[in-house]
Tab-separated table of C-alpha atoms in Angstrom:
chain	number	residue	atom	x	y	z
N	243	UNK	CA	-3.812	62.145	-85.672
N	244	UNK	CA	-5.693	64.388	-87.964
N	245	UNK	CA	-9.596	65.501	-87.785
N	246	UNK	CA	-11.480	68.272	-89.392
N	247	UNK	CA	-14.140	69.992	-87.713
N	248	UNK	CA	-16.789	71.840	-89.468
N	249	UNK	CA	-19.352	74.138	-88.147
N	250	UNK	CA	-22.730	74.071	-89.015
N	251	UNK	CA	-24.497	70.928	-91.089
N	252	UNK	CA	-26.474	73.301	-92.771
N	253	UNK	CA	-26.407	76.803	-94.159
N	254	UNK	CA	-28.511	78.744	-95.996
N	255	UNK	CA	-28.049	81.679	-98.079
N	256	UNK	CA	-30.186	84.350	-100.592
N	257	UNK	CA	-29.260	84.353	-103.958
N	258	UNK	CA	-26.001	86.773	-104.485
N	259	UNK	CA	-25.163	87.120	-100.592
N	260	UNK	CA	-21.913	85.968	-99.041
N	261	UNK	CA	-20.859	82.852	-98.594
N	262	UNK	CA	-19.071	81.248	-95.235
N	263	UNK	CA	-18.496	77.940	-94.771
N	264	UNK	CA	-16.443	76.851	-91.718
N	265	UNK	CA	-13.504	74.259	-91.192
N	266	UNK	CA	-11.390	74.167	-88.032
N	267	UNK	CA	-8.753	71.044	-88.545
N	268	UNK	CA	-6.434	69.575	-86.017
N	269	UNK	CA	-3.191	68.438	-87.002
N	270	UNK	CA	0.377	67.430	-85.380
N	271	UNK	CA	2.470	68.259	-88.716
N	272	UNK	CA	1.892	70.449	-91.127
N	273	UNK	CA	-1.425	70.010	-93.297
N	274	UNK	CA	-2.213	70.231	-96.520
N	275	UNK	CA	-5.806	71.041	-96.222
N	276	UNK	CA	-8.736	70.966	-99.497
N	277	UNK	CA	-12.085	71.933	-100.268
N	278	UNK	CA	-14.379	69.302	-101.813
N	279	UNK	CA	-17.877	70.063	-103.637
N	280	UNK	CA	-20.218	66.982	-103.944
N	281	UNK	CA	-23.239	67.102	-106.086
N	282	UNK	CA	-26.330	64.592	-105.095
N	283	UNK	CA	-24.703	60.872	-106.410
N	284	UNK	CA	-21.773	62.511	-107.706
N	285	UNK	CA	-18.194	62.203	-106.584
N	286	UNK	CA	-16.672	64.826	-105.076
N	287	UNK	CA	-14.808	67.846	-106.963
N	288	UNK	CA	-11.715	69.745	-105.744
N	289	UNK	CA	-12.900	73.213	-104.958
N	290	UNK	CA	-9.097	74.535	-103.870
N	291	UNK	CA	-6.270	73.414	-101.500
N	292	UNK	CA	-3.766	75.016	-99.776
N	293	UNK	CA	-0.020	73.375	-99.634
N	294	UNK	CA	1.973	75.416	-98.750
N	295	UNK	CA	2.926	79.720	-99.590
N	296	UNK	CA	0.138	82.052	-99.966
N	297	UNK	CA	-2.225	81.444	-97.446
N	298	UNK	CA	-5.498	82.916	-99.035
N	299	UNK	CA	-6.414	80.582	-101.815
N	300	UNK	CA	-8.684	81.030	-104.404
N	301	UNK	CA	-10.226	78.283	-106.603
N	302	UNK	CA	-12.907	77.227	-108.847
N	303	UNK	CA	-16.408	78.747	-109.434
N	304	UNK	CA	-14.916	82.222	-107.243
N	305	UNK	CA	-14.642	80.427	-104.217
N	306	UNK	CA	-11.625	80.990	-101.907
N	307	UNK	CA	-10.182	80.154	-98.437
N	308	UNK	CA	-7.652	81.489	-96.084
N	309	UNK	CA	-5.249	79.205	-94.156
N	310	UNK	CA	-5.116	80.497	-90.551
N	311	UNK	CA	-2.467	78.937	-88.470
N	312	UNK	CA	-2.966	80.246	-85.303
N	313	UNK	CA	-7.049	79.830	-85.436
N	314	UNK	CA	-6.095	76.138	-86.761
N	315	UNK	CA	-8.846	77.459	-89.707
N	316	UNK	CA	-9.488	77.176	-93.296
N	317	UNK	CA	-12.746	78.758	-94.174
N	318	UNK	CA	-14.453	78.756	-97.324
N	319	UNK	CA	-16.047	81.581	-98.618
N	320	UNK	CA	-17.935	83.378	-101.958
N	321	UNK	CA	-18.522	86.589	-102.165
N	322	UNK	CA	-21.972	86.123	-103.899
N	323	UNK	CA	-24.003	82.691	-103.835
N	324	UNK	CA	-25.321	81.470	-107.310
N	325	UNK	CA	-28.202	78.735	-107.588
N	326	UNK	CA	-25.732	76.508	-109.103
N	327	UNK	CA	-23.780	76.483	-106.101
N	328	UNK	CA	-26.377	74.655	-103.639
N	329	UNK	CA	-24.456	71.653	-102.776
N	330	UNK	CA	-22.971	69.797	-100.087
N	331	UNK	CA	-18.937	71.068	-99.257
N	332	UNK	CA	-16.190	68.769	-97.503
N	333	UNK	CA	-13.229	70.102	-96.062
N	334	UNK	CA	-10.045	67.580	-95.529
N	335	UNK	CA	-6.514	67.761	-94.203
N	336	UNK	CA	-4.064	65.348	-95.267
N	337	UNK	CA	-0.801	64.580	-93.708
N	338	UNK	CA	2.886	64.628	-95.919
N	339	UNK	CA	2.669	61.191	-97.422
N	340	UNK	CA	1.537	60.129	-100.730
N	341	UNK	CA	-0.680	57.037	-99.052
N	342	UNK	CA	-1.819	59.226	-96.523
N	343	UNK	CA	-5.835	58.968	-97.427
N	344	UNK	CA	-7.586	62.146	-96.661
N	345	UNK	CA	-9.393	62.689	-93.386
N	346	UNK	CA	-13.010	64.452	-94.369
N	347	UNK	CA	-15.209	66.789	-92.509
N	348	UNK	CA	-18.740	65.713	-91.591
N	349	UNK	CA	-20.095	68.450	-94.506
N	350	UNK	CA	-21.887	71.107	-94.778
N	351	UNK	CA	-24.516	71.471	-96.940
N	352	UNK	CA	-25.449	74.797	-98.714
N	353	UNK	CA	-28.793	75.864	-99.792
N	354	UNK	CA	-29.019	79.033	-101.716
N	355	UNK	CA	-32.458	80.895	-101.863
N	356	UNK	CA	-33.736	82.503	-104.479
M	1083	UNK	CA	-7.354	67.539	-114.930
M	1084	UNK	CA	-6.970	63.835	-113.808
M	1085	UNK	CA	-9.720	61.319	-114.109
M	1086	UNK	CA	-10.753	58.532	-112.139
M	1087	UNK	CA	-13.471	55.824	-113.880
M	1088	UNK	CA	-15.911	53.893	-111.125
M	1089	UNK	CA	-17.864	51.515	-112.786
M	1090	UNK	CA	-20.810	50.412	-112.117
M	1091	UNK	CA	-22.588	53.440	-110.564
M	1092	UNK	CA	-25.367	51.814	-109.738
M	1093	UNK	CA	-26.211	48.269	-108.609
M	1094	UNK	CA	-28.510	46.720	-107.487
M	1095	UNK	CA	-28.300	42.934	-105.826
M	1096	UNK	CA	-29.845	40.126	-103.736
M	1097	UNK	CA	-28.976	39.465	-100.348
M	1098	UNK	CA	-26.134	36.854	-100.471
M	1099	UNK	CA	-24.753	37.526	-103.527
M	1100	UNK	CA	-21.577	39.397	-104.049
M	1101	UNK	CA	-20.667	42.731	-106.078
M	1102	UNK	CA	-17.717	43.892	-107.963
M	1103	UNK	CA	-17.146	47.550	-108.359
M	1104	UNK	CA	-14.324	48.984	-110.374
M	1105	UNK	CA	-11.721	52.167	-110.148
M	1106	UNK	CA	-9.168	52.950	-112.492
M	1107	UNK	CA	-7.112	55.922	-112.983
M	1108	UNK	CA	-7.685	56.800	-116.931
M	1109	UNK	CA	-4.719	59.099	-117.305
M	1110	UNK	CA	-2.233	58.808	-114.581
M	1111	UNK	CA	-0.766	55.770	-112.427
M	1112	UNK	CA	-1.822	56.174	-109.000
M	1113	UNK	CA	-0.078	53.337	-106.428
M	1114	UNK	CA	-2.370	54.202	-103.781
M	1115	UNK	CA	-6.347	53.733	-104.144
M	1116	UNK	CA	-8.884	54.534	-101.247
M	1117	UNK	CA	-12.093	53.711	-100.641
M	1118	UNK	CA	-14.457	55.407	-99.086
M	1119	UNK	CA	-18.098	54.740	-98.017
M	1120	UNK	CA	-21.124	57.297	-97.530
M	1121	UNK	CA	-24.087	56.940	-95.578
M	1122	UNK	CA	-26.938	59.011	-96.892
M	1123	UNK	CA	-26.530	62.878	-95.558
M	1124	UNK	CA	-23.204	61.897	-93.963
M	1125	UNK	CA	-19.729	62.376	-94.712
M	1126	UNK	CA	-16.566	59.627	-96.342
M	1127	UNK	CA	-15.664	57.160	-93.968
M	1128	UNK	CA	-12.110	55.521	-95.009
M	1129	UNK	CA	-12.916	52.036	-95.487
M	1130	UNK	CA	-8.736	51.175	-96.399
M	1131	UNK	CA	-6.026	52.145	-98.148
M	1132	UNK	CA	-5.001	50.419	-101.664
M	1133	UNK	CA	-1.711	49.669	-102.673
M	1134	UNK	CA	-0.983	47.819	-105.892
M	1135	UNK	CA	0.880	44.991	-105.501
M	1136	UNK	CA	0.393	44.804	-101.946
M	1137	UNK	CA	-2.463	43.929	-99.543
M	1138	UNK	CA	-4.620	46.547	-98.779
M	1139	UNK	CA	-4.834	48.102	-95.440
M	1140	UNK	CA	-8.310	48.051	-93.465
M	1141	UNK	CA	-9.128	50.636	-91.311
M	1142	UNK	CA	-11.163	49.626	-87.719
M	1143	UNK	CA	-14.072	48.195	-87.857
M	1144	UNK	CA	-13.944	47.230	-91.577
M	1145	UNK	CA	-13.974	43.502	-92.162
M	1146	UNK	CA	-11.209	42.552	-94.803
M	1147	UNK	CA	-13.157	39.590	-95.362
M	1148	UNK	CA	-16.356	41.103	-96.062
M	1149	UNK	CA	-14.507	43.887	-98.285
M	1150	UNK	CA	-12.207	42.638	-100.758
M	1151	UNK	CA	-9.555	44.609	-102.152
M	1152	UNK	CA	-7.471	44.393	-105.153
M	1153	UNK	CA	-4.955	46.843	-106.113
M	1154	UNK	CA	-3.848	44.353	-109.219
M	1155	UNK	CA	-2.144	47.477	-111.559
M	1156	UNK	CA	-1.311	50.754	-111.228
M	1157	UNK	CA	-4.752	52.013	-113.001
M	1158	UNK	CA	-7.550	49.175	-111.849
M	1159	UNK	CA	-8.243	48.500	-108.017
M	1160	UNK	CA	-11.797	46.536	-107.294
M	1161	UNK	CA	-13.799	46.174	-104.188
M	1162	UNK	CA	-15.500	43.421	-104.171
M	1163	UNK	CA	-18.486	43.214	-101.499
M	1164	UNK	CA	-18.984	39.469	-100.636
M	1165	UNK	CA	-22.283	37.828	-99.723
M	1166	UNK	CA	-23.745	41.106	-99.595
M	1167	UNK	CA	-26.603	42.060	-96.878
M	1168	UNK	CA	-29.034	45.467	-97.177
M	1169	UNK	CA	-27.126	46.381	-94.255
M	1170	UNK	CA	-23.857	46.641	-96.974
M	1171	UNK	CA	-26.386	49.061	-99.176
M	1172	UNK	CA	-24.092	52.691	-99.137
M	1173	UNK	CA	-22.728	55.087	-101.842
M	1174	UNK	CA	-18.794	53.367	-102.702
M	1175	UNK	CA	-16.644	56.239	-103.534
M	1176	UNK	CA	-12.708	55.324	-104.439
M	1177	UNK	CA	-10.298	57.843	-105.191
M	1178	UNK	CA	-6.385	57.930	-106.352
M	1179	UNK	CA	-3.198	60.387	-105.917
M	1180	UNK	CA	-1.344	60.617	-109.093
M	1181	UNK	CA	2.264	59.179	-108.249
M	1182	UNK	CA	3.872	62.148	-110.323
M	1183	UNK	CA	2.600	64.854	-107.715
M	1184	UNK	CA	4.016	64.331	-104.856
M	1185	UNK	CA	3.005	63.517	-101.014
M	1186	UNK	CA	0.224	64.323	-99.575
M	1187	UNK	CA	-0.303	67.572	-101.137
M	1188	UNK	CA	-1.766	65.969	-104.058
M	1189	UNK	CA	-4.955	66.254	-104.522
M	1190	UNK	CA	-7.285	63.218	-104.120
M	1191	UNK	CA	-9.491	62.498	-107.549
M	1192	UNK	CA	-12.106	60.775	-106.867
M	1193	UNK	CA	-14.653	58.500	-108.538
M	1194	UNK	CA	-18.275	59.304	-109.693
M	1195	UNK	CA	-19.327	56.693	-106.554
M	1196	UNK	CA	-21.855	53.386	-107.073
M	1197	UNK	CA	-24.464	53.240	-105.266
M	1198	UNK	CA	-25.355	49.478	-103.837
M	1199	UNK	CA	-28.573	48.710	-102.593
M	1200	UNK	CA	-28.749	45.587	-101.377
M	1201	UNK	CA	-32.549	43.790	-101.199
């Protein structure tokens, strides 16, 4: 079975300060492991994901995340937190199958300060 | 990048009555469908698994009956909510794998979401 764990419901940041968002999964094969954004009533958009290779992964809107085997991790982070980025963030770990449905983490949702 | 169309976004319905909401996959044939459901300030829970062609799997605690599913192309899966109650009222997000990338390291595109409320 997989689960996702992330810590903290809620963070808040100042305006151009680091971003960390935290995601600890648990998984008996291999993951594949993603970063979602969700805007209020919106969908949710694929930040990054990690497959398999290079374990720090950068995606959209200068966010990245490094794939840590041995901490089981896969944080998130910005170096510097823009207005437009106040949202709420999943992170999911699927397993090696094509109907294999994601399995989300509770969320955390970022509030940037001006 | 791949898009997937949920129509309606918003609806709103009578207790009893049932509601149809739509996915399809606009440029890519997904086989597999999910659908997820969102309580307010809470995460997806996997309501089942879509296959076209095929019955759709339930996960626990989801009533088949309650939640129809119907995977009838490769683009188009529905979920219909039957004789819906304001208990049924939640943010319906469904999402698809494109076929072409393959396993589970495709990414998931997802739906805009419809919101039911239920009165």
């Amino acid at each position: 079975a997989q689960s996702v764990t992330q810590l903290g419901s809620h963070v808040s940041v100042s305006e151009g300060a680091l971003v960390l968002l935290r995601c600890n999964y648990s998984s008996s094969v291999p993951p594949y492991l993603f970063w979602y954004v969700q805007y209020p009533n919106q969908g949710l958009q694929l930040l990054l994901k990690y497959t398999t290779g290079a374990t720090l992964v950068k995606g959209i809107n200068g966010f990245e995340a490094e794939f840590k085997k041995s901490e089981t991790s896969f944080h998130l982070t910005k170096p510097s937190a823009h207005m437009s980025d106040a949202a709420e963030y999943f992170c999911a770990v699927s397993g090696l199958s094509g109907n294999t449905p994601l399995v989300f983490g509770k969320g955390t949702r970022l509030s940037v300060i001006a | 990048g791949a898009v997937v169309s949920q129509h309606p976004s918003r609806v709103i319905c009578k207790s009893g009555t049932s509601v149809k909401i739509e996915c399809r996959s606009l440029d890519f044939q997904a086989t597999t469908m999910f659908w997820y459901r969102q309580f307010p300030k809470q995460s997806l829970m996997l309501m089942a698994t879509s296959n076209e062609g095929s019955k759709a799997t339930y996960e626990q605690g989801v009533e088949k009956d309650k939640f129809l599913i119907n995977h009838a192309s490769l683009t188009l899966s529905t979920l219909t909510v039957t004789s819906a109650h304001p208990e049924d009222s939640s943010f319906y997000i469904c999402s698809a794998r494109d076929r072409s990338r393959g396993g589970g390291s495709g990414e998931l595109f997802f739906g805009e979401g419809s919101r039911l409320t239920v009165l």
